[in-house]
Amino acid sequence: EPVEYEQQTEEGVYTSSRLPSVVAPQPSGLPLVGEGAKRLRARVADLQLRPNQSLFFETKNDMGIRRTYKGAPSGYQKPHEIGSHVLRRLATGPSTKHSTAYDRIVVTVPASFRPPQRKDTILAAAGAGMELTPECLLDEPIAAFIDFAVREPQLAEATARGAREVVVFDFGGGT
């Protein structure tokens, strides 16, 4: 059963197993992370929001390139800082019916991520209070395969009967 997240929006609480990687700093100190921040993108002009200053939505593409967001508040000036907010929300924010302790945390990354991008991901995890090593980063296509294998037990049966080759296509868009 997927983990669900209660996400604050202007319309109220939205619950979903998907948490968009969109972050909006708030005057209260706690950022708006997920669907609520994502919906703000449609109102950037009305709310006088500035991409990469008061609304962050494509920072994964900036991981590992030493980019800084000039004019952004403290704690939001680097891609790994934005990633920290998302990872913290993922780790601490599941709905109460999923309140189990974790033995190990693994973070998925695009298979194309290079060493500097992976290092920034580990920095983001550290900023979220997670201890990750490079071995705790899992390429998204492999994560998609593991998910499929768990959901489709006949795959395990085929492997037991001698099937040894599997092709995984990762078309992107949210592992």
Short mmCIF file of C-alpha atoms in Angstrom, two decimals:
data_model
loop_
_atom_site.label_atom_id
_atom_site.label_comp_id
_atom_site.label_asym_id
_atom_site.label_seq_id
_atom_site.Cartn_x
_atom_site.Cartn_y
_atom_site.Cartn_z
CA GLU A 1 0.00 0.00 0.00
CA PRO A 2 1.51 3.38 -0.99
CA VAL A 3 2.38 5.91 1.69
CA GLU A 4 0.08 8.93 1.57
CA TYR A 5 0.95 12.51 2.43
CA GLU A 6 -1.40 15.18 3.67
CA GLN A 7 -0.42 18.32 1.79
CA GLN A 8 -1.69 21.77 2.67
CA THR A 9 -3.12 23.77 -0.24
CA GLU A 10 -5.04 27.05 -0.40
CA GLU A 11 -8.21 24.96 -0.84
CA GLY A 12 -7.51 22.73 2.17
CA VAL A 13 -5.72 19.46 2.77
CA TYR A 14 -4.93 17.30 -0.26
CA THR A 15 -3.92 13.68 0.38
CA SER A 16 -1.91 11.72 -2.17
CA SER A 17 0.86 9.16 -2.47
CA ARG A 18 2.66 11.62 -4.73
CA LEU A 19 4.58 14.55 -3.31
CA PRO A 20 5.65 17.01 -6.01
CA SER A 21 9.19 18.38 -5.56
CA VAL A 22 7.96 21.96 -5.35
CA VAL A 23 8.84 24.20 -2.41
CA ALA A 24 7.58 27.64 -1.38
CA PRO A 25 9.13 29.35 1.67
CA GLN A 26 6.49 30.74 4.03
CA PRO A 27 6.64 33.61 6.54
CA SER A 28 5.77 31.12 9.32
CA GLY A 29 9.12 29.42 8.76
CA LEU A 30 7.75 26.05 7.61
CA PRO A 31 7.84 25.82 3.83
CA LEU A 32 4.91 24.72 1.73
CA VAL A 33 6.11 21.47 0.11
CA GLY A 34 4.25 19.41 -2.46
CA GLU A 35 0.85 19.94 -4.04
CA GLY A 36 0.15 23.25 -2.31
CA ALA A 37 3.39 24.75 -3.60
CA LYS A 38 2.81 23.19 -7.03
CA ARG A 39 -0.58 24.90 -7.32
CA LEU A 40 1.07 28.26 -6.66
CA ARG A 41 2.80 27.99 -10.04
CA ALA A 42 -0.49 28.88 -11.72
CA ARG A 43 -0.66 32.08 -9.65
CA VAL A 44 2.93 33.30 -9.83
CA ALA A 45 1.95 36.73 -11.19
CA ASP A 46 -1.05 37.21 -8.85
CA LEU A 47 0.99 36.35 -5.78
CA GLN A 48 4.14 38.12 -7.03
CA LEU A 49 6.18 34.96 -6.63
CA ARG A 50 9.62 34.71 -8.19
CA PRO A 51 10.94 31.41 -9.48
CA ASN A 52 14.09 30.38 -7.60
CA GLN A 53 13.49 33.07 -4.97
CA SER A 54 10.06 32.42 -3.48
CA LEU A 55 8.99 29.33 -5.44
CA PHE A 56 11.24 26.41 -6.38
CA PHE A 57 10.10 23.73 -8.84
CA GLU A 58 12.94 22.52 -11.06
CA THR A 59 15.87 22.42 -8.68
CA LYS A 60 16.63 18.74 -9.30
CA ASN A 61 18.02 19.85 -12.66
CA ASP A 62 20.43 22.17 -10.81
CA MET A 63 21.86 19.55 -8.46
CA GLY A 64 25.63 19.24 -8.67
CA ILE A 65 26.32 22.35 -10.74
CA ARG A 66 27.09 24.74 -7.86
CA ARG A 67 24.19 27.02 -8.71
CA THR A 68 23.00 29.53 -6.16
CA TYR A 69 19.62 31.24 -6.07
CA LYS A 70 20.33 34.91 -5.56
CA GLY A 71 17.62 36.72 -3.63
CA ALA A 72 16.31 33.53 -2.03
CA PRO A 73 16.00 33.41 1.76
CA SER A 74 18.57 31.63 3.88
CA GLY A 75 18.11 27.85 3.65
CA TYR A 76 16.84 28.12 0.07
CA GLN A 77 19.90 29.39 -1.78
CA LYS A 78 21.28 26.11 -3.14
CA PRO A 79 19.64 23.16 -4.91
CA HIS A 80 20.55 20.72 -2.14
CA GLU A 81 18.88 23.03 0.42
CA ILE A 82 15.64 22.85 -1.56
CA GLY A 83 16.07 19.08 -1.79
CA SER A 84 16.43 18.97 2.00
CA HIS A 85 12.96 20.43 2.42
CA VAL A 86 11.47 17.81 0.10
CA LEU A 87 13.31 14.91 1.73
CA ARG A 88 12.41 16.12 5.23
CA ARG A 89 8.75 16.22 4.21
CA LEU A 90 8.98 12.73 2.72
CA ALA A 91 10.60 11.32 5.87
CA THR A 92 8.46 13.03 8.48
CA GLY A 93 5.19 13.65 6.75
CA PRO A 94 3.39 10.38 5.94
CA SER A 95 -0.17 10.24 7.19
CA THR A 96 -0.58 8.71 10.64
CA LYS A 97 -1.64 5.29 9.30
CA HIS A 98 1.92 4.90 7.97
CA SER A 99 3.81 5.80 11.12
CA THR A 100 6.37 3.00 11.16
CA ALA A 101 10.05 3.38 11.95
CA TYR A 102 12.51 2.97 9.10
CA ASP A 103 15.44 0.55 9.27
CA ARG A 104 17.14 2.14 6.29
CA ILE A 105 16.49 5.05 3.96
CA VAL A 106 17.21 4.78 0.25
CA VAL A 107 16.79 7.75 -2.07
CA THR A 108 16.20 7.28 -5.78
CA VAL A 109 18.04 9.42 -8.31
CA PRO A 110 17.97 9.62 -12.10
CA ALA A 111 20.29 7.04 -13.65
CA SER A 112 21.99 9.90 -15.48
CA PHE A 113 23.05 11.63 -12.23
CA ARG A 114 26.81 12.17 -12.17
CA PRO A 115 28.99 12.12 -9.03
CA PRO A 116 28.48 15.85 -8.21
CA GLN A 117 24.70 15.43 -8.46
CA ARG A 118 24.82 12.37 -6.24
CA LYS A 119 26.96 14.28 -3.75
CA ASP A 120 24.38 17.10 -3.66
CA THR A 121 21.66 14.49 -3.06
CA ILE A 122 23.60 13.19 -0.06
CA LEU A 123 23.98 16.81 1.18
CA ALA A 124 20.21 17.29 0.78
CA ALA A 125 19.60 14.17 2.85
CA ALA A 126 21.99 15.39 5.54
CA GLY A 127 20.12 18.70 5.64
CA ALA A 128 16.92 16.71 6.20
CA GLY A 129 18.49 14.83 9.10
CA MET A 130 19.14 11.62 7.18
CA GLU A 131 22.42 9.76 7.17
CA LEU A 132 23.03 8.53 3.64
CA THR A 133 26.07 7.06 2.00
CA PRO A 134 26.55 6.76 -1.76
CA GLU A 135 25.36 3.15 -1.50
CA CYS A 136 21.97 4.45 -0.30
CA LEU A 137 21.29 6.09 -3.67
CA LEU A 138 19.32 3.89 -6.03
CA ASP A 139 18.94 4.61 -9.73
CA GLU A 140 15.30 5.23 -10.63
CA PRO A 141 15.05 2.46 -13.28
CA ILE A 142 16.21 -0.08 -10.69
CA ALA A 143 13.68 1.29 -8.20
CA ALA A 144 10.96 0.97 -10.84
CA PHE A 145 11.97 -2.66 -11.42
CA ILE A 146 11.94 -3.47 -7.71
CA ASP A 147 8.50 -1.89 -7.39
CA PHE A 148 7.26 -3.93 -10.33
CA ALA A 149 8.75 -7.13 -8.93
CA VAL A 150 7.03 -6.58 -5.59
CA ARG A 151 3.69 -5.77 -7.22
CA GLU A 152 3.90 -8.60 -9.76
CA PRO A 153 4.81 -11.83 -7.92
CA GLN A 154 4.68 -13.87 -11.15
CA LEU A 155 7.97 -12.17 -12.05
CA ALA A 156 9.63 -13.89 -9.08
CA GLU A 157 8.14 -17.19 -10.26
CA ALA A 158 9.59 -16.70 -13.76
CA THR A 159 12.99 -15.98 -12.25
CA ALA A 160 12.77 -19.15 -10.17
CA ARG A 161 12.01 -21.13 -13.36
CA GLY A 162 15.20 -19.89 -14.99
CA ALA A 163 14.41 -16.54 -16.63
CA ARG A 164 17.56 -14.44 -16.29
CA GLU A 165 17.04 -11.44 -18.55
CA VAL A 166 14.73 -8.54 -17.79
CA VAL A 167 14.44 -5.26 -19.66
CA VAL A 168 13.42 -2.15 -17.73
CA PHE A 169 12.28 1.01 -19.52
CA ASP A 170 12.21 4.18 -17.44
CA PHE A 171 10.30 6.86 -19.31
CA GLY A 172 10.65 9.33 -16.45
CA GLY A 173 7.91 11.33 -14.85
CA GLY A 174 8.06 10.06 -11.30
CA THR A 175 9.38 6.73 -10.19
#
